[in-house]
CSV table of C-alpha atoms in Angstrom, one decimal:
chain,number,residue,atom,x,y,z
A,1,MET,CA,-0.1,83.1,79.6
A,2,ASN,CA,2.1,85.5,77.5
A,3,ARG,CA,-0.3,88.4,77.9
A,4,LEU,CA,0.8,91.3,80.1
A,5,ILE,CA,-2.3,91.1,82.3
A,6,ASP,CA,-1.3,87.5,83.2
A,7,GLN,CA,2.1,88.5,84.4
A,8,TYR,CA,1.3,88.2,88.1
A,9,ILE,CA,-0.6,84.9,88.2
A,10,ARG,CA,1.3,82.6,90.5
A,11,SER,CA,-0.7,79.4,90.8
A,12,GLY,CA,-3.2,77.2,89.1
A,13,GLU,CA,-5.9,78.3,91.5
A,14,GLN,CA,-5.3,81.9,90.8
A,15,GLU,CA,-5.4,81.2,87.1
A,16,GLU,CA,-8.7,79.4,87.4
A,17,ARG,CA,-10.3,82.3,89.3
A,18,ALA,CA,-8.8,84.8,86.9
A,19,ARG,CA,-10.4,83.0,83.9
A,20,LYS,CA,-13.8,82.9,85.5
A,21,VAL,CA,-13.6,86.7,86.3
A,22,GLU,CA,-12.5,87.4,82.7
A,23,GLU,CA,-15.7,85.7,81.5
A,24,LEU,CA,-17.7,88.0,83.8
A,25,ALA,CA,-15.7,91.0,82.6
A,26,ALA,CA,-16.4,90.2,79.0
A,27,ARG,CA,-20.1,90.0,79.7
A,28,PHE,CA,-20.0,93.3,81.6
A,29,ALA,CA,-18.0,95.0,78.8
A,30,GLU,CA,-20.9,94.3,76.4
A,31,ARG,CA,-23.4,96.0,78.8
A,32,ALA,CA,-21.1,98.9,79.8
A,33,PRO,CA,-21.8,101.3,76.9
A,34,GLN,CA,-25.6,101.3,77.6
A,35,HIS,CA,-25.2,101.8,81.3
A,36,ASP,CA,-22.7,104.5,80.7
A,37,ARG,CA,-25.0,106.4,78.3
A,38,GLU,CA,-28.0,106.0,80.6
A,39,GLY,CA,-26.1,106.4,83.9
A,40,SER,CA,-28.1,103.4,85.0
A,41,PHE,CA,-27.1,100.9,87.7
A,42,PRO,CA,-26.0,97.4,86.3
A,43,PHE,CA,-28.2,95.2,88.5
A,44,GLU,CA,-27.6,92.3,86.2
A,45,ASN,CA,-23.9,92.5,86.6
A,46,PHE,CA,-24.3,92.2,90.4
A,47,ALA,CA,-26.6,89.2,89.9
A,48,ASP,CA,-23.8,87.6,87.9
A,49,LEU,CA,-21.2,88.5,90.5
A,50,ARG,CA,-23.4,86.9,93.2
A,51,GLU,CA,-24.0,83.8,91.2
A,52,ALA,CA,-20.3,83.4,90.5
A,53,GLY,CA,-19.4,83.7,94.2
A,54,TYR,CA,-17.5,87.0,93.8
A,55,LEU,CA,-19.2,88.7,96.7
A,56,LYS,CA,-17.9,86.2,99.2
A,57,LEU,CA,-14.3,86.1,98.0
A,58,THR,CA,-12.9,88.0,101.0
A,59,VAL,CA,-15.2,86.5,103.6
A,60,PRO,CA,-13.4,84.3,106.1
A,61,ARG,CA,-13.5,80.6,105.5
A,62,GLU,CA,-15.1,80.0,108.9
A,63,PHE,CA,-18.2,81.7,107.6
A,64,GLY,CA,-18.2,80.0,104.2
A,65,GLY,CA,-16.1,82.5,102.2
A,66,ASP,CA,-12.9,82.0,100.1
A,67,GLU,CA,-10.7,84.3,102.3
A,68,ILE,CA,-8.5,85.3,99.4
A,69,SER,CA,-5.4,87.4,99.9
A,70,LEU,CA,-5.0,91.1,99.0
A,71,TYR,CA,-2.7,90.1,96.2
A,72,GLU,CA,-5.4,88.0,94.6
A,73,LEU,CA,-8.0,90.6,95.2
A,74,VAL,CA,-5.8,93.0,93.2
A,75,LEU,CA,-5.4,90.4,90.5
A,76,LEU,CA,-9.2,89.9,90.1
A,77,GLN,CA,-10.2,93.5,90.5
A,78,GLU,CA,-7.8,94.4,87.7
A,79,ARG,CA,-9.7,92.0,85.4
A,80,LEU,CA,-13.1,93.4,86.3
A,81,GLY,CA,-11.8,96.9,85.6
A,82,TYR,CA,-10.7,95.7,82.2
A,83,GLY,CA,-14.3,94.9,81.4
A,84,ASP,CA,-16.2,97.6,83.2
A,85,GLY,CA,-14.6,100.2,85.5
A,86,SER,CA,-17.9,101.2,87.1
A,87,THR,CA,-18.8,97.6,88.2
A,88,ALA,CA,-15.2,96.9,89.3
A,89,LEU,CA,-15.0,100.1,91.5
A,90,ALA,CA,-18.4,99.6,93.0
A,91,VAL,CA,-18.0,95.9,94.0
A,92,GLY,CA,-14.5,96.7,95.1
A,93,TRP,CA,-15.8,98.8,98.0
A,94,HIS,CA,-17.7,95.7,99.2
A,95,VAL,CA,-15.1,93.0,98.9
A,96,GLY,CA,-12.4,95.4,100.1
A,97,GLN,CA,-14.2,96.4,103.2
A,98,ILE,CA,-14.9,92.8,104.1
A,99,LEU,CA,-11.2,92.1,103.8
A,100,HIS,CA,-10.5,95.1,106.0
A,101,LEU,CA,-13.0,93.9,108.6
A,102,ARG,CA,-11.6,90.4,108.4
A,103,THR,CA,-8.0,91.5,109.2
A,104,THR,CA,-8.8,94.2,111.8
A,105,ARG,CA,-11.8,92.6,113.5
A,106,LYS,CA,-13.0,96.1,114.4
A,107,TRP,CA,-16.6,95.0,114.5
A,108,PRO,CA,-18.2,93.0,117.3
A,109,GLU,CA,-17.7,89.4,116.3
A,110,ASP,CA,-21.5,88.5,116.3
A,111,VAL,CA,-22.3,91.5,114.0
A,112,PHE,CA,-19.5,90.6,111.6
A,113,ALA,CA,-20.4,86.9,111.6
A,114,ASP,CA,-24.0,87.7,110.8
A,115,LEU,CA,-23.0,89.9,107.9
A,116,CYS,CA,-20.6,87.3,106.5
A,117,ARG,CA,-23.2,84.5,106.7
A,118,SER,CA,-25.7,86.8,105.0
A,119,ILE,CA,-23.2,87.5,102.2
A,120,VAL,CA,-22.6,83.8,101.6
A,121,LYS,CA,-26.2,82.8,101.8
A,122,ASP,CA,-28.1,85.8,100.3
A,123,GLY,CA,-25.5,87.8,98.4
A,124,THR,CA,-25.7,90.7,100.8
A,125,MET,CA,-23.4,93.6,100.1
A,126,ILE,CA,-22.0,96.4,102.3
A,127,ASN,CA,-20.5,99.9,101.9
A,128,THR,CA,-19.8,102.8,104.2
A,129,PHE,CA,-21.4,106.2,103.5
A,130,ALA,CA,-19.3,108.9,105.0
A,131,SER,CA,-18.9,111.7,102.4
A,132,GLU,CA,-21.1,114.9,102.7
A,133,ALA,CA,-21.4,118.0,100.7
A,134,ALA,CA,-20.3,120.3,103.5
A,135,SER,CA,-17.5,118.1,105.0
A,136,GLY,CA,-16.1,116.7,101.8
A,137,SER,CA,-14.2,113.4,101.7
A,138,PRO,CA,-13.9,111.7,105.1
A,139,SER,CA,-10.2,111.2,104.4
A,140,ARG,CA,-9.8,114.9,104.9
A,141,GLY,CA,-11.0,114.7,108.5
A,142,GLY,CA,-14.2,116.9,108.2
A,143,ARG,CA,-16.8,116.4,110.9
A,144,PRO,CA,-20.1,114.9,109.5
A,145,GLU,CA,-23.2,117.1,109.7
A,146,THR,CA,-25.2,113.9,110.0
A,147,THR,CA,-26.3,113.4,113.6
A,148,ALA,CA,-27.1,110.4,115.8
A,149,VAL,CA,-29.4,111.0,118.8
A,150,ALA,CA,-30.1,108.4,121.5
A,151,ALA,CA,-33.6,106.9,121.3
A,152,ASP,CA,-35.4,103.9,122.9
A,153,GLY,CA,-33.4,100.8,122.1
A,154,GLY,CA,-30.9,102.6,119.8
A,155,TRP,CA,-30.3,105.7,117.8
A,156,ARG,CA,-32.1,108.0,115.4
A,157,ILE,CA,-29.8,109.2,112.6
A,158,THR,CA,-30.6,112.2,110.4
A,159,GLY,CA,-28.5,113.6,107.6
A,160,ARG,CA,-27.5,113.4,103.9
A,161,LYS,CA,-24.6,111.4,102.4
A,162,THR,CA,-23.1,111.9,99.0
A,163,PHE,CA,-21.0,109.6,96.8
A,164,SER,CA,-23.0,106.6,98.2
A,165,THR,CA,-21.7,104.0,95.8
A,166,LEU,CA,-23.9,100.8,95.5
A,167,SER,CA,-26.8,102.7,97.1
A,168,PRO,CA,-29.4,101.3,94.7
A,169,ILE,CA,-28.7,97.7,95.7
A,170,LEU,CA,-27.8,97.8,99.4
A,171,ASP,CA,-30.3,96.8,102.1
A,172,ARG,CA,-27.8,97.8,104.9
A,173,PHE,CA,-24.9,100.2,105.1
A,174,VAL,CA,-22.6,101.9,107.5
A,175,VAL,CA,-23.1,105.6,108.2
A,176,SER,CA,-20.8,108.0,110.1
A,177,ALA,CA,-22.6,110.4,112.3
A,178,TYR,CA,-21.8,113.0,114.9
A,179,LEU,CA,-23.2,112.5,118.4
A,180,PRO,CA,-23.9,116.0,119.9
A,181,ASP,CA,-24.3,114.7,123.5
A,182,GLU,CA,-20.9,113.0,123.4
A,183,GLU,CA,-19.1,115.4,121.1
A,184,CYS,CA,-17.7,112.6,119.0
A,185,THR,CA,-18.2,110.8,115.7
A,186,ALA,CA,-19.2,107.1,115.4
A,187,ASP,CA,-20.2,104.6,112.8
A,188,PHE,CA,-23.6,102.9,112.7
A,189,LEU,CA,-24.9,99.9,110.8
A,190,VAL,CA,-28.3,101.0,109.3
A,191,ARG,CA,-30.8,99.0,107.4
A,192,ARG,CA,-32.9,100.4,104.6
A,193,SER,CA,-36.4,101.5,105.7
A,194,ASP,CA,-39.0,104.1,104.9
A,195,ARG,CA,-36.8,106.6,106.8
A,196,VAL,CA,-34.1,106.2,104.2
A,197,THR,CA,-34.5,107.8,100.8
A,198,LEU,CA,-32.4,107.4,97.7
A,199,VAL,CA,-32.0,110.7,95.7
A,200,GLU,CA,-30.7,110.0,92.2
A,201,THR,CA,-28.1,112.7,91.9
A,202,TRP,CA,-25.3,110.7,90.2
A,203,ASP,CA,-24.8,112.2,86.8
A,204,THR,CA,-21.1,112.5,86.2
A,205,LEU,CA,-18.4,112.6,83.6
A,206,GLY,CA,-17.0,109.1,84.3
A,207,MET,CA,-17.9,106.0,86.4
A,208,ARG,CA,-21.5,106.7,85.5
A,209,ALA,CA,-22.8,103.3,86.5
A,210,THR,CA,-21.6,103.0,90.2
A,211,GLY,CA,-24.9,104.2,91.6
A,212,SER,CA,-23.2,106.7,93.8
A,213,HIS,CA,-26.3,108.7,94.5
A,214,ASP,CA,-27.2,110.7,97.7
A,215,ILE,CA,-28.8,108.9,100.7
A,216,VAL,CA,-31.1,110.9,102.9
A,217,LEU,CA,-31.7,109.7,106.5
A,218,ASP,CA,-34.7,111.1,108.3
A,219,GLY,CA,-34.5,109.7,111.8
A,220,ALA,CA,-33.4,106.3,110.5
A,221,PHE,CA,-33.1,103.8,113.3
A,222,ALA,CA,-30.0,101.9,114.3
A,223,ASP,CA,-30.3,99.3,117.1
A,224,LYS,CA,-28.1,100.0,120.2
A,225,ASN,CA,-25.9,97.0,119.2
A,226,MET,CA,-25.3,98.6,115.8
A,227,ARG,CA,-23.1,101.4,117.0
A,228,LEU,CA,-19.8,100.1,115.8
A,229,PRO,CA,-16.6,100.5,117.7
A,230,GLY,CA,-13.9,102.5,115.9
A,231,LYS,CA,-11.0,100.6,117.4
A,232,GLY,CA,-9.4,97.5,115.9
A,233,GLY,CA,-6.1,96.4,114.4
A,234,ASP,CA,-4.4,98.9,112.0
A,235,ASP,CA,-4.0,97.3,108.6
A,236,GLY,CA,-2.6,100.5,107.0
A,237,GLY,CA,-5.5,100.7,104.6
A,238,GLY,CA,-4.2,97.9,102.4
A,239,TRP,CA,-7.8,97.0,101.3
A,240,LEU,CA,-7.9,100.3,99.4
A,241,LEU,CA,-5.6,98.8,96.7
A,242,HIS,CA,-8.9,97.6,95.1
A,243,ILE,CA,-9.0,101.2,93.7
A,244,PRO,CA,-5.7,101.3,91.8
A,245,ALA,CA,-6.3,97.7,90.6
A,246,CYS,CA,-9.5,98.9,88.9
A,247,TYR,CA,-7.7,101.8,87.1
A,248,THR,CA,-4.8,99.6,85.9
A,249,GLY,CA,-7.5,97.3,84.5
A,250,ILE,CA,-9.0,100.2,82.6
A,251,ALA,CA,-5.5,101.2,81.3
A,252,LEU,CA,-4.8,97.6,80.2
A,253,ALA,CA,-8.0,97.6,78.2
A,254,ALA,CA,-7.0,100.8,76.5
A,255,ARG,CA,-3.5,99.6,75.8
A,256,ASP,CA,-4.8,96.3,74.3
A,257,PHE,CA,-7.3,98.3,72.1
A,258,ALA,CA,-4.6,100.6,70.9
A,259,LEU,CA,-2.3,97.6,70.1
A,260,GLU,CA,-4.9,95.8,68.1
A,261,PHE,CA,-5.6,99.1,66.2
A,262,ALA,CA,-1.9,99.7,65.5
A,263,ARG,CA,-1.5,96.1,64.2
A,264,THR,CA,-4.5,96.3,61.8
A,265,TYR,CA,-5.0,99.9,60.7
A,266,GLN,CA,-3.2,100.7,57.4
A,267,PRO,CA,-4.1,104.0,55.8
A,268,ASN,CA,-3.6,104.1,52.0
A,269,SER,CA,-0.6,106.3,52.5
A,270,LEU,CA,1.4,103.4,54.1
A,271,SER,CA,2.4,100.0,52.8
A,272,GLU,CA,2.2,98.6,56.3
A,273,PRO,CA,-0.1,99.0,59.4
A,274,ILE,CA,0.8,102.0,61.6
A,275,ALA,CA,2.5,99.7,64.2
A,276,SER,CA,5.5,99.9,61.9
A,277,LEU,CA,5.9,103.7,62.4
A,278,PRO,CA,8.6,104.7,64.9
A,279,SER,CA,6.4,107.3,66.5
A,280,VAL,CA,3.7,104.7,67.2
A,281,LYS,CA,6.3,102.3,68.6
A,282,HIS,CA,7.6,105.1,70.8
A,283,SER,CA,4.1,105.7,72.2
A,284,ILE,CA,3.6,101.9,72.8
A,285,GLY,CA,6.9,101.8,74.6
A,286,GLU,CA,5.8,104.7,76.8
A,287,MET,CA,2.6,102.8,77.6
A,288,GLU,CA,4.6,99.7,78.6
A,289,VAL,CA,6.9,101.7,80.9
A,290,LEU,CA,4.0,103.3,82.7
A,291,LEU,CA,1.9,100.1,83.0
A,292,ARG,CA,4.7,97.8,84.0
A,293,SER,CA,6.1,100.2,86.5
A,294,ALA,CA,2.7,100.8,88.1
A,295,ARG,CA,1.9,97.1,88.3
A,296,THR,CA,5.3,96.2,89.8
A,297,ILE,CA,4.7,98.7,92.6
A,298,LEU,CA,1.0,97.6,93.1
A,299,TYR,CA,1.6,93.9,93.3
A,300,ALA,CA,4.7,94.3,95.4
A,301,ALA,CA,2.8,96.3,97.9
A,302,ALA,CA,-0.1,93.8,98.0
A,303,ASP,CA,2.3,90.9,98.4
A,304,ARG,CA,4.3,92.5,101.2
A,305,TRP,CA,1.0,93.4,103.0
A,306,ASP,CA,-0.1,89.8,102.9
A,307,ARG,CA,3.3,88.4,104.0
A,308,ASP,CA,4.1,90.8,106.8
A,309,PRO,CA,1.0,91.5,109.0
A,310,ASP,CA,3.2,93.2,111.7
A,311,TYR,CA,4.4,95.8,109.2
A,312,ARG,CA,1.0,96.7,107.8
A,313,ALA,CA,0.4,99.8,109.9
A,314,ALA,CA,3.8,101.2,108.7
A,315,MET,CA,3.0,100.5,105.1
A,316,LYS,CA,0.7,103.5,104.6
A,317,PRO,CA,3.2,105.6,102.6
A,318,ASP,CA,4.0,102.7,100.3
A,319,LEU,CA,0.3,101.7,99.9
A,320,GLY,CA,-0.4,105.4,99.0
A,321,LEU,CA,2.5,105.4,96.6
A,322,ALA,CA,1.0,102.3,94.8
A,323,LYS,CA,-2.3,104.1,94.4
A,324,TYR,CA,-0.7,107.4,93.3
A,325,VAL,CA,1.6,105.8,90.7
A,326,ALA,CA,-1.1,103.3,89.4
A,327,THR,CA,-3.8,106.0,89.0
A,328,ASN,CA,-1.7,108.7,87.4
A,329,ASN,CA,0.1,106.3,85.1
A,330,ALA,CA,-3.3,104.8,84.1
A,331,ILE,CA,-4.5,108.2,83.0
A,332,ARG,CA,-1.4,108.7,80.9
A,333,VAL,CA,-1.7,105.3,79.3
A,334,VAL,CA,-5.3,105.9,78.2
A,335,ASP,CA,-4.2,109.3,76.8
A,336,LEU,CA,-1.4,107.6,74.8
A,337,ALA,CA,-3.8,105.0,73.6
A,338,MET,CA,-6.1,107.7,72.2
A,339,ARG,CA,-3.2,109.4,70.5
A,340,ILE,CA,-2.2,106.2,68.8
A,341,VAL,CA,-5.8,105.6,67.5
A,342,GLY,CA,-6.3,109.3,66.6
A,343,GLY,CA,-9.5,111.2,66.1
A,344,THR,CA,-11.5,107.9,65.9
A,345,SER,CA,-10.8,107.4,69.6
A,346,LEU,CA,-13.4,110.1,70.4
A,347,SER,CA,-16.2,108.1,68.9
A,348,ARG,CA,-18.9,107.0,71.3
A,349,LYS,CA,-19.0,103.7,69.3
A,350,LEU,CA,-15.6,102.8,70.7
A,351,PRO,CA,-14.7,102.2,74.3
A,352,LEU,CA,-11.6,104.5,74.5
A,353,GLU,CA,-13.6,107.7,75.2
A,354,ARG,CA,-15.3,105.9,78.1
A,355,TYR,CA,-12.0,104.6,79.4
A,356,TYR,CA,-10.7,108.2,79.2
A,357,ARG,CA,-13.6,109.5,81.3
A,358,ASP,CA,-13.6,106.6,83.8
A,359,VAL,CA,-9.9,106.6,84.5
A,360,ARG,CA,-9.9,110.2,85.7
A,361,ALA,CA,-12.2,109.3,88.6
A,362,GLY,CA,-9.2,107.7,90.3
A,363,LEU,CA,-7.9,111.1,91.2
A,364,HIS,CA,-10.8,111.6,93.5
A,365,ASN,CA,-10.7,108.2,95.2
A,366,PRO,CA,-8.7,107.9,98.5
A,367,PRO,CA,-6.0,108.4,99.2
A,368,MET,CA,-5.8,111.7,97.3
A,369,ASP,CA,-2.6,112.7,95.6
A,370,SER,CA,-1.9,115.5,98.1
A,371,SER,CA,-2.3,113.2,101.0
A,372,VAL,CA,0.0,110.6,99.5
A,373,LEU,CA,2.7,113.2,98.9
A,374,GLN,CA,2.3,114.6,102.4
A,375,ASN,CA,2.6,111.1,104.0
A,376,LEU,CA,5.7,110.3,101.9
A,377,ALA,CA,7.3,113.6,103.0
A,378,VAL,CA,6.5,113.0,106.7
A,379,SER,CA,8.0,109.5,106.4
A,380,ALA,CA,11.1,110.8,104.8
A,381,LEU,CA,11.6,113.6,107.3
A,382,ALA,CA,11.2,111.2,110.2
A,383,GLU,CA,14.2,109.1,109.1
A,384,ARG,CA,17.3,109.3,111.3
């Protein structure tokens, strides 16, 4: 329990879950290089996650889930990110959104209950596909070009979604679409059918195994009861902390790799390993400042979100701050780790270059840096 990653474990139950997830993460780390090279989806990782009960962690107890807190979700997601960033980020969208639906109850109760029972029984997963090439990130407020038109018994949905993480494995997903007759946007729960096509477009610098391909809907049908209401409790977006947790996990892995390298690498020009060099110690110290600061903010935000439900809506600036600091500090930590290891860090045989590519993806996950800074400024100016 003297490892940095264990710093925020607060109970025996949390420690037991953490150890089980670490076993999964170690398995995923062995598979990660191949999936990264191929850009392939790690179906076997998700079979393991299902078998281990990870997919139902945030499902309410009343439906057979574990109903873990946001704090514990951050704790576990960090460990998955330590093993494989792509798998951690991808499954984070599922477990995070279930937590969001659990706390806001924004879906009709029967629809949510059916999904939860299916997760527990069959390992069903969910994600929301909202991004489009023309409208960009949904967090920017662009109107979707995907349309929903009323049809007998429901809706016909036509359009194309980008960044559709988990698309190879999902049998149902949420789609945002514009309703021309009503001049508004709504969400629909859609099941995969012959009217839904997966176009394998995901060939990126980092996070290559998230399966974030394009999804094309050609008159895909959604039952009339599957138009989802947009209203519900405002949780401030706390569930999105699964994102910075993933990136601090990657940074912790890079840090540990660099520490072991510094302890053991001794060039013939030195009488001791490079960990004895003041310059190396300085870089290690910088990594510690960045990681410890980021994790303090991240876990404090998650803990307050859990303890103070009435304050959640007002926490948006602080939750955004946690993501901003964790992601940007993680990028810097990986950079420092590579400087410690030197030119060897560029080798495809070592994980550091993958960490370097994966961690940069955090800049493009919501909330974006510019939005976080804007919200912080608005909050500051509103003070009296």
